[in-house]
Coordinates of C-alpha atoms and ligand atoms in Angstrom, one line a residue:
M1 CA -0.2 0.0 -0.1
S2 CA 1.4 3.3 -0.8
N3 CA 0.7 6.5 1.2
S4 CA 2.0 10.0 0.4
T5 CA 2.6 11.1 3.9
K6 CA 5.6 9.6 5.8
Y7 CA 5.5 8.8 9.4
V8 CA 8.2 9.0 11.9
F9 CA 7.6 7.1 15.3
V10 CA 9.5 8.3 18.3
T11 CA 9.7 5.7 21.1
G12 CA 11.7 5.9 24.3
G13 CA 13.5 3.2 26.2
V14 CA 15.5 2.6 29.5
T15 CA 14.0 5.5 31.4
S16 CA 11.4 8.2 31.1
S17 CA 12.3 12.0 30.9
L18 CA 14.9 11.4 28.2
G19 CA 13.4 14.3 26.3
K20 CA 11.5 12.7 23.6
G21 CA 9.5 15.9 23.1
I22 CA 12.4 18.0 22.5
I23 CA 14.0 15.5 20.1
S24 CA 10.8 15.2 18.2
A25 CA 10.4 19.0 17.9
S26 CA 14.1 19.4 16.9
L27 CA 13.8 16.9 14.2
A28 CA 10.7 18.6 13.1
K29 CA 12.3 21.9 13.2
L30 CA 15.3 20.6 10.9
L31 CA 12.9 19.2 8.5
Q32 CA 10.8 22.0 8.3
A33 CA 14.0 24.1 7.6
R34 CA 14.6 22.0 4.7
G35 CA 11.1 22.9 3.3
Y36 CA 9.0 20.1 4.4
S37 CA 5.7 20.5 6.1
V38 CA 5.7 18.8 9.3
T39 CA 3.4 18.2 12.3
I40 CA 4.0 16.4 15.6
Q41 CA 1.6 14.2 17.5
K42 CA 1.7 12.9 21.0
L43 CA 0.2 9.6 22.1
D44 CA -0.3 9.5 25.9
P45 CA -0.8 6.0 27.3
Y46 CA -2.6 7.2 30.4
I47 CA -6.5 6.6 30.7
N48 CA -7.5 10.1 31.5
I49 CA -9.5 11.5 28.5
D50 CA -7.1 14.6 28.4
P51 CA -4.8 16.3 30.9
G52 CA -7.4 18.8 31.7
T53 CA -8.4 17.2 34.8
L54 CA -4.7 16.4 35.9
N55 CA -3.0 18.1 38.8
P56 CA 0.0 19.9 37.3
Y57 CA 2.1 18.1 39.8
E58 CA 1.4 15.0 37.7
H59 CA 2.5 16.0 34.1
G60 CA 3.2 19.6 34.4
E61 CA 1.1 22.2 32.9
C62 CA -1.8 21.6 30.7
F63 CA -1.3 23.2 27.2
V64 CA -4.4 24.6 25.4
T65 CA -4.7 24.7 21.5
D66 CA -6.6 27.2 19.4
D67 CA -9.4 24.7 18.9
G68 CA -9.8 24.5 22.6
A69 CA -8.2 20.9 23.3
E70 CA -6.5 20.6 26.7
T71 CA -3.4 18.8 25.9
D72 CA 0.1 17.5 27.0
L73 CA 2.8 20.3 27.6
D74 CA 4.8 18.7 24.6
L75 CA 2.5 20.2 22.3
G76 CA 3.7 23.6 23.5
H77 CA 7.4 22.6 22.6
Y78 CA 6.0 21.6 19.1
E79 CA 4.4 24.9 18.7
R80 CA 7.3 27.0 20.0
F81 CA 9.7 25.0 17.8
L82 CA 7.7 25.1 14.6
N83 CA 5.6 28.1 14.9
T84 CA 2.7 26.3 13.5
P85 CA -0.6 25.7 15.7
T86 CA -1.5 22.2 16.8
S87 CA -5.0 21.0 17.4
Q88 CA -7.0 18.3 19.1
A89 CA -5.8 15.7 16.7
N90 CA -2.1 16.4 17.8
N91 CA -2.8 14.7 21.3
V92 CA -4.5 11.3 21.9
T93 CA -4.6 9.5 25.1
T94 CA -5.6 6.0 25.8
G95 CA -8.8 7.1 27.6
R96 CA -9.8 8.9 24.4
I97 CA -9.1 5.8 22.2
Y98 CA -11.1 3.4 24.5
Q99 CA -13.9 6.1 24.8
S100 CA -14.2 6.2 21.1
V101 CA -14.1 2.3 20.7
I102 CA -16.8 2.0 23.4
D103 CA -19.0 4.5 21.8
K104 CA -18.8 2.7 18.6
E105 CA -19.6 -0.6 20.3
R106 CA -22.8 0.9 21.9
K107 CA -23.8 1.9 18.6
G108 CA -23.4 -1.5 17.2
E109 CA -20.7 -0.5 14.9
F110 CA -18.8 -3.6 15.3
L111 CA -21.8 -5.9 14.1
G112 CA -21.8 -8.3 17.1
K113 CA -18.0 -8.9 16.9
T114 CA -16.0 -9.4 20.2
V115 CA -14.3 -6.0 20.8
Q116 CA -10.6 -6.5 21.6
V117 CA -7.5 -4.7 22.1
I118 CA -6.3 -6.2 18.8
P119 CA -7.7 -5.3 16.2
H120 CA -10.2 -2.7 17.6
I121 CA -7.8 -0.7 19.9
T122 CA -5.0 -0.8 17.6
D123 CA -7.1 0.1 14.6
E124 CA -8.4 3.1 16.4
I125 CA -4.8 4.2 17.2
K126 CA -3.8 3.7 13.7
E127 CA -6.7 5.8 12.5
R128 CA -5.6 8.6 14.9
I129 CA -2.2 8.5 13.8
Q130 CA -3.3 8.7 10.1
I131 CA -6.0 11.6 10.7
L132 CA -3.2 14.1 10.4
G133 CA -1.6 12.3 7.4
K134 CA -4.8 12.1 5.6
K135 CA -5.3 15.8 5.8
G136 CA -3.0 16.3 2.8
T137 CA -1.2 19.3 4.5
Y138 CA 1.8 17.3 5.7
D139 CA 4.7 15.8 4.2
I140 CA 5.8 14.1 7.4
V141 CA 4.0 13.2 10.6
I142 CA 6.1 12.6 13.8
T143 CA 4.3 10.7 16.3
E144 CA 5.7 10.6 19.8
I145 CA 4.6 7.6 21.9
G146 CA 4.6 8.7 25.4
G147 CA 5.9 6.5 28.2
T148 CA 8.8 3.9 28.0
V149 CA 8.9 0.8 25.8
G150 CA 8.0 -2.2 28.0
D151 CA 5.3 -0.3 30.1
I152 CA 2.2 -2.4 30.0
E153 CA 0.1 0.5 29.1
S154 CA 2.5 1.4 25.9
L155 CA 2.0 -2.1 24.4
P156 CA -1.1 -1.2 22.2
Y157 CA 0.7 1.6 20.8
V158 CA 3.9 -0.3 19.9
E159 CA 1.7 -2.9 18.4
A160 CA 0.0 -0.2 16.2
V161 CA 3.4 1.0 15.2
R162 CA 4.4 -2.6 14.2
Q163 CA 1.3 -2.9 12.0
M164 CA 1.9 0.5 10.3
M165 CA 5.5 -0.4 9.8
W166 CA 4.3 -3.6 8.0
E167 CA 1.6 -1.9 6.0
F168 CA 3.4 1.1 4.9
E169 CA 6.8 -0.2 4.7
D170 CA 8.6 2.5 2.9
D171 CA 6.6 5.4 4.6
C172 CA 7.4 4.7 8.2
I173 CA 10.4 4.7 10.4
V174 CA 11.0 4.3 14.0
V175 CA 13.4 6.7 15.9
H176 CA 14.1 5.2 19.4
L177 CA 15.5 7.4 22.1
T178 CA 17.7 5.7 24.7
L179 CA 20.1 6.3 27.5
V180 CA 23.9 5.5 27.4
P181 CA 24.8 6.1 31.1
Y182 CA 28.2 7.0 32.5
L183 CA 29.5 4.7 35.2
A184 CA 31.8 6.8 37.3
A185 CA 33.3 3.8 39.1
A186 CA 34.3 2.0 35.9
G187 CA 34.9 5.5 34.1
E188 CA 33.2 4.5 31.0
L189 CA 29.8 4.9 29.1
K190 CA 27.8 1.7 29.1
T191 CA 25.8 0.5 26.0
K192 CA 24.0 -2.4 27.6
P193 CA 20.7 -0.5 28.8
T194 CA 20.4 0.6 25.0
Q195 CA 20.9 -3.1 23.7
H196 CA 18.4 -4.2 26.2
S197 CA 15.7 -1.7 25.3
V198 CA 16.2 -2.3 21.6
K199 CA 15.8 -6.0 22.4
Q200 CA 12.6 -5.3 24.2
L201 CA 11.4 -3.5 21.0
L202 CA 12.4 -6.3 18.9
E203 CA 10.5 -8.7 21.1
L204 CA 7.4 -6.6 20.2
G205 CA 8.3 -6.8 16.4
V206 CA 9.7 -3.5 16.0
Q207 CA 13.2 -2.7 14.6
P208 CA 14.3 1.0 15.2
D209 CA 15.8 2.6 12.3
V210 CA 17.6 5.4 14.2
L211 CA 18.9 5.5 17.8
V212 CA 19.2 8.8 19.6
C213 CA 21.5 8.2 22.6
R214 CA 21.3 10.5 25.4
T215 CA 24.6 10.7 27.1
E216 CA 26.7 13.0 29.4
H217 CA 30.0 12.2 27.5
D218 CA 31.0 12.0 23.9
L219 CA 30.0 8.8 22.1
D220 CA 33.2 7.9 20.1
L221 CA 33.2 5.9 17.0
T222 CA 33.9 2.7 18.9
L223 CA 30.9 3.1 21.0
R224 CA 28.8 4.1 17.9
K225 CA 29.9 0.9 16.1
K226 CA 29.1 -1.3 19.1
I227 CA 25.6 0.0 19.5
A228 CA 25.1 -0.3 15.6
K229 CA 26.2 -3.9 15.6
F230 CA 24.0 -4.9 18.5
C231 CA 21.1 -3.0 17.5
N232 CA 20.9 -3.8 13.7
V233 CA 21.2 -0.2 12.6
S234 CA 23.9 1.6 10.5
V235 CA 26.6 3.8 12.3
D236 CA 25.3 6.8 10.9
A237 CA 22.0 6.2 12.6
V238 CA 23.5 6.2 15.8
I239 CA 23.0 9.7 17.0
E240 CA 24.8 11.3 20.2
S241 CA 22.5 13.6 22.0
K242 CA 24.3 15.3 24.9
D243 CA 22.9 17.4 27.8
A244 CA 22.3 21.1 26.4
E245 CA 22.2 24.3 28.3
S246 CA 19.2 25.4 26.6
I247 CA 16.6 23.2 24.7
Y248 CA 16.8 25.8 22.0
E249 CA 20.5 24.4 21.2
V250 CA 19.0 20.9 20.4
P251 CA 18.0 21.4 16.8
L252 CA 21.5 22.6 15.9
M253 CA 23.1 19.7 17.9
M254 CA 20.9 17.3 16.0
Q255 CA 21.9 19.0 12.7
E256 CA 25.5 18.5 13.7
E257 CA 24.8 14.9 14.2
E258 CA 22.9 14.8 10.7
L259 CA 19.8 13.2 12.4
D260 CA 17.7 14.9 9.6
K261 CA 19.8 13.5 6.8
V262 CA 19.6 10.0 8.2
V263 CA 15.8 10.4 8.7
L264 CA 15.2 11.6 5.1
E265 CA 17.4 8.7 3.8
E266 CA 15.4 6.2 5.9
L267 CA 12.2 7.7 4.4
H268 CA 13.4 7.8 0.9
L269 CA 12.8 11.5 0.6
P270 CA 15.1 14.0 -1.0
K271 CA 17.6 15.9 1.0
S272 CA 18.8 18.5 -1.6
S273 CA 18.2 21.6 0.2
A274 CA 20.2 22.3 3.5
P275 CA 18.2 23.5 6.5
V276 CA 17.7 27.1 6.6
L277 CA 18.0 28.1 10.3
D278 CA 19.1 31.7 10.2
R279 CA 16.3 33.1 12.2
W280 CA 16.9 30.2 14.8
K281 CA 20.6 30.9 15.1
E282 CA 20.1 34.5 15.5
F283 CA 17.7 33.8 18.4
L284 CA 20.2 31.6 19.9
G285 CA 22.8 34.2 19.5
R286 CA 20.9 36.7 21.3
L287 CA 19.8 34.2 23.9
Q288 CA 23.5 33.3 24.8
N289 CA 24.8 36.9 24.8
P290 CA 22.3 39.0 26.8
K291 CA 23.2 42.7 27.3
H292 CA 20.6 43.3 30.1
E293 CA 19.1 41.4 32.9
V294 CA 15.9 41.6 35.0
N295 CA 14.5 39.7 38.0
I296 CA 10.9 38.8 37.9
A297 CA 8.9 37.1 40.4
L298 CA 6.3 34.4 39.4
V299 CA 3.9 34.0 42.1
G300 CA 2.0 30.6 41.9
K301 CA 1.1 27.6 43.7
Y302 CA 2.9 24.9 41.9
V303 CA 6.4 26.4 42.1
E304 CA 8.1 23.2 43.2
L305 CA 7.6 21.7 39.7
K306 CA 8.8 24.1 37.1
D307 CA 7.0 22.1 34.2
S308 CA 3.9 23.6 35.9
Y309 CA 4.3 26.9 34.3
K310 CA 6.2 25.8 31.3
S311 CA 4.7 28.0 28.6
I312 CA 5.2 31.1 30.9
S313 CA 8.9 30.3 31.5
E314 CA 9.5 29.7 27.8
A315 CA 7.6 32.9 26.9
F316 CA 9.8 34.8 29.1
I317 CA 12.9 33.4 27.2
H318 CA 11.4 34.4 24.0
G319 CA 10.3 37.9 25.1
G320 CA 13.5 38.5 26.9
T321 CA 15.8 37.3 24.0
E322 CA 14.0 39.7 21.8
L323 CA 15.2 42.5 23.9
E324 CA 18.5 40.9 24.5
C325 CA 17.6 40.6 28.1
K326 CA 18.1 37.5 30.5
V327 CA 15.1 37.1 32.6
N328 CA 15.8 35.6 36.0
L329 CA 12.6 34.0 37.1
N330 CA 12.1 33.6 40.9
W331 CA 9.5 31.0 41.7
I332 CA 7.6 32.1 44.6
H333 CA 5.0 30.2 46.5
S334 CA 1.7 32.2 46.9
E335 CA 1.0 30.4 50.2
S336 CA 4.2 31.8 51.6
I337 CA 3.4 35.5 50.9
T338 CA 1.8 37.4 53.9
E339 CA 1.2 41.2 54.6
E340 CA 4.4 41.1 56.9
N341 CA 6.9 39.5 54.6
V342 CA 5.6 40.8 51.3
E343 CA 8.0 43.6 51.1
K344 CA 11.0 41.3 51.7
V345 CA 9.9 38.5 49.2
L346 CA 8.9 40.8 46.4
G347 CA 11.0 44.0 47.0
G348 CA 13.9 44.1 44.7
H349 CA 12.1 42.3 41.7
D350 CA 11.7 44.5 38.6
G351 CA 8.4 42.9 37.7
V352 CA 5.8 40.4 39.1
L353 CA 3.7 37.9 37.4
V354 CA 0.7 36.3 39.1
A355 CA 0.1 32.8 37.7
P356 CA -3.1 31.2 36.4
G357 CA -4.8 28.6 38.6
F358 CA -7.8 27.1 40.2
G359 CA -9.2 26.8 43.7
S360 CA -8.6 28.8 46.9
R361 CA -5.2 27.7 47.9
G362 CA -2.8 30.6 47.8
I363 CA -5.2 33.1 46.8
K364 CA -4.6 35.4 49.9
G365 CA -0.9 35.4 49.2
K366 CA -1.7 36.4 45.5
I367 CA -3.9 39.2 46.7
T368 CA -1.3 40.6 49.0
A369 CA 1.4 40.4 46.0
V370 CA -0.9 42.4 43.8
K371 CA -1.6 44.9 46.5
Y372 CA 2.2 45.4 47.0
V373 CA 2.9 45.8 43.2
R374 CA 0.0 48.2 42.8
E375 CA 0.9 50.4 45.5
N376 CA 4.7 50.2 44.7
K377 CA 4.4 50.6 41.0
I378 CA 6.2 47.6 40.2
P379 CA 5.3 46.2 36.5
F380 CA 2.7 43.5 36.8
L381 CA 1.2 40.9 34.6
G382 CA -1.6 38.9 35.8
I383 CA -2.8 35.9 33.7
C384 CA -6.3 34.5 34.1
L385 CA -6.5 33.8 37.7
G386 CA -3.8 36.4 38.3
M387 CA -6.0 38.8 36.5
Q388 CA -9.1 37.9 38.5
V389 CA -7.1 38.2 41.7
A390 CA -6.0 41.8 40.6
V391 CA -9.7 42.7 40.0
I392 CA -10.6 41.5 43.6
E393 CA -7.7 43.3 45.2
F394 CA -8.8 46.4 43.5
A395 CA -12.4 46.1 44.6
R396 CA -11.3 45.4 48.2
N397 CA -8.7 48.0 48.7
V398 CA -9.5 50.8 46.2
I399 CA -13.2 50.7 45.5
G400 CA -14.1 49.7 49.2
L401 CA -15.9 46.5 48.6
K402 CA -14.4 44.6 51.5
D403 CA -16.0 41.2 51.0
A404 CA -15.5 41.4 46.9
H405 CA -14.4 37.8 45.7
T406 CA -14.7 35.3 42.9
V407 CA -17.7 32.8 43.1
E408 CA -15.3 30.1 42.3
I409 CA -14.2 30.5 46.0
S410 CA -17.0 32.3 47.6
P411 CA -20.1 31.6 46.0
E412 CA -22.3 33.4 48.2
C413 CA -20.3 36.6 48.5
E414 CA -21.9 40.0 48.7
N415 CA -20.0 41.5 45.9
P416 CA -19.1 38.7 43.2
V417 CA -16.8 40.8 41.2
I418 CA -15.6 37.7 39.3
S419 CA -18.6 35.5 38.6
M420 CA -19.8 32.9 36.1
M421 CA -20.9 34.0 32.7
E422 CA -24.4 33.2 31.7
E423 CA -23.2 31.5 28.5
Q424 CA -20.9 29.2 30.7
K425 CA -23.7 28.4 33.0
K426 CA -25.6 26.8 30.1
I427 CA -22.4 24.8 29.0
T428 CA -21.8 23.7 32.5
N429 CA -25.2 22.4 32.9
M430 CA -24.9 20.3 29.8
G431 CA -21.7 18.9 31.2
G432 CA -19.0 21.1 29.5
T433 CA -16.9 22.7 31.8
M434 CA -14.7 25.7 30.7
R435 CA -14.4 28.4 27.9
L436 CA -11.6 26.9 25.9
G437 CA -9.6 27.9 23.0
S438 CA -9.1 30.9 20.8
Y439 CA -11.4 33.9 21.0
G440 CA -11.2 37.4 19.5
C441 CA -10.7 40.5 21.6
N442 CA -10.7 44.2 20.6
L443 CA -8.2 46.4 22.2
I444 CA -8.6 50.1 23.3
S445 CA -5.9 52.1 21.6
D446 CA -5.0 54.2 24.6
S447 CA -3.5 51.2 26.6
K448 CA -0.4 49.3 27.5
V449 CA -1.8 46.2 25.6
Y450 CA -2.2 48.1 22.4
Q451 CA 1.2 49.4 22.7
A452 CA 2.5 46.0 23.0
Y453 CA 0.5 44.3 20.2
N454 CA 0.3 47.3 18.0
R455 CA -3.1 46.2 16.8
E456 CA -6.6 46.5 17.5
S457 CA -8.0 43.1 17.2
I458 CA -6.3 40.1 18.6
K459 CA -7.1 36.4 19.2
E460 CA -5.8 34.7 22.3
R461 CA -6.5 31.3 23.8
H462 CA -8.6 30.7 27.0
R463 CA -9.1 28.4 29.7
H464 CA -11.5 29.5 32.5
R465 CA -15.0 29.2 33.8
Y466 CA -15.4 32.6 35.5
E467 CA -15.1 36.2 34.4
F468 CA -15.2 39.9 35.1
N469 CA -18.7 40.8 36.3
N470 CA -19.7 43.7 34.0
D471 CA -22.2 45.0 36.7
Y472 CA -19.2 46.6 38.4
L473 CA -17.3 47.8 35.4
E474 CA -18.5 51.6 35.9
Q475 CA -17.2 51.5 39.6
Y476 CA -14.0 50.1 38.5
E477 CA -13.4 52.6 35.7
A478 CA -14.4 55.5 37.9
N479 CA -11.8 54.3 40.4
G480 CA -8.9 53.9 37.7
M481 CA -9.0 50.3 36.7
K482 CA -10.1 50.2 33.1
A483 CA -11.4 47.5 30.7
K484 CA -8.9 47.8 27.6
G485 CA -9.8 44.8 25.8
K486 CA -13.2 43.0 25.2
N487 CA -14.7 40.1 23.4
P488 CA -16.4 41.8 20.4
E489 CA -19.4 39.5 20.6
T490 CA -20.1 39.2 24.4
G491 CA -18.7 42.3 25.9
L492 CA -16.6 40.1 28.1
V493 CA -13.8 41.8 29.7
E494 CA -10.4 40.3 28.5
V495 CA -8.0 43.0 29.7
V496 CA -7.8 45.4 32.8
E497 CA -5.2 48.0 33.3
I498 CA -4.6 50.9 35.7
D499 CA -3.6 53.9 34.0
D500 CA -1.8 55.6 37.1
H501 CA 0.8 52.8 37.1
P502 CA 4.0 52.2 35.0
W503 CA 2.6 48.9 33.8
F504 CA -0.3 47.0 35.4
V505 CA -1.9 44.6 33.0
G506 CA -4.4 41.8 33.8
V507 CA -5.5 39.3 31.0
Q508 CA -8.3 36.9 31.2
F509 CA -6.6 34.9 28.3
H510 CA -3.3 33.0 28.3
P511 CA -0.7 34.8 26.2
E512 CA 1.9 32.3 27.0
Y513 CA 0.4 29.6 24.7
K514 CA 1.2 31.5 21.6
S515 CA 4.8 32.5 22.3
T516 CA 7.1 30.9 19.9
V517 CA 10.9 31.4 18.9
A518 CA 9.9 32.9 15.7
K519 CA 7.2 35.1 17.3
P520 CA 7.9 36.0 20.8
H521 CA 4.7 37.2 22.4
P522 CA 4.3 41.0 22.4
L523 CA 2.8 41.0 25.9
F524 CA 5.9 39.2 27.3
T525 CA 8.1 41.4 25.4
G526 CA 6.2 44.4 26.6
F527 CA 6.3 43.2 30.4
V528 CA 10.1 42.6 30.1
K529 CA 10.5 46.1 28.6
A530 CA 8.5 47.6 31.5
A531 CA 10.6 45.5 34.0
L532 CA 13.9 46.8 32.5
Q533 CA 12.7 50.4 32.5
N534 CA 11.7 49.9 36.3
K535 CA 15.1 48.8 37.1
Ligands
LIG1 N1 -9.9 29.5 38.2 C1 -10.3 30.5 37.2 C2 -11.4 30.3 36.3 O1 -11.8 29.2 36.1 C3 -9.0 30.9 36.5 C4 -8.4 29.8 35.7 C5 -7.1 29.9 35.2 O2 -6.3 30.8 35.7 N2 -6.7 29.4 34.0 O3 -12.0 31.1 35.7

């Protein structure tokens, strides 16, 4: 059977956290830079339908796409590297696969057959992989299989890969990521774990075509030959992947190792034009040689796990690099902030960001942080819950509505300045939960956001249930907090600012999801600029 789209499967062995997402994104970047149209998909073996319901401590942040899918954070890397949007089809979980198969069974679509892992679950997986290929938009689809080969829950995915390798022989390859650990006592790199992990794949019927070996030391030719020999791959297909200072160096390291070349050869695709990476290199140059530096506090409640705010920290790297500025992010636990220590904790920062979030934990500290930056004229960016908290703080301490709150935390409060939108109530009653994905927003020209975007009409991604209560808007504006951006259809307040402040911006949407290397997000650049001026 012939198929015009090529498929690259990325599997992982030996251990988790080898950075399959970054390797997949780097490979995709190199192929894109050679003129191929590429997309990346992540298959997650867990049973949740999507990561929307997962605590960020489990898998890090939940990334949101334009079409409102709540997805794995690796999709954020894909977008940041490729500068092309992903969608619901780019992230599939076991939960979703089973849900779809069970729905079909209930509708009688299997005509009385016994429904089984093979072929029904594997067919569903194969269909999901090919949805992107069949669009006709992509030359190459890279599918990253979450988890580690040998995990029970990964088995149906590896089986689906085996079947596709058989059915579309010339159009599919497997890139296997493994670890070559350094044994300090022996003073050498060890290839055995890699050999075992490839054996494990072979037991499942899959021969990898390319091995990307994570290592802390150089992989010399002898070692490469040894790995090649034991794992049935050519020496060229043994790729060294050393630890990098920044994830943005990895595409160039992979280019050096000729990963893209080997992959194109294996896929029988022309590799005539060399990758054009000028913009990328320019970015990297600025990232590595900053002229300025700012200290920004990130106030949130998941600060122990940096992945919980991945898109925000990456957006700071993009925005800062644009200004040749290194952004030192200080992660501050909102629960640790009190009236008494706020000066000590936040003083000395050039800017403060209050993070998105859900629930009541840490809210008090966030409100205290906002009061401090508002009164001390420190540049402030509030994202989603961060914006809502800014609205609550202003009501309590400026307007004088002492019990003002969000109905998320205090459903019966007297002054629900953040409440549930009527539209959302209907959706919630129907079992839906949040306002998700991309919505339009019109900006007022006399505003900091307009200065940053330099545009009147913008589109940003959302993930929230609650919103600014427009019944209070007049009181806010009379007291100095103004709505500077609104949804053109519903009038929902998307942006609030305080004019009498160097840079105080709260946004209901999530700008961080749209920041990429090629297009640093204007709000992050604007915020870092304000922080620089505040120094
Ligand atoms: N919990 C708030 C809401 O649902 C904010 C959500 C967020 O910060 N993403 O509206």
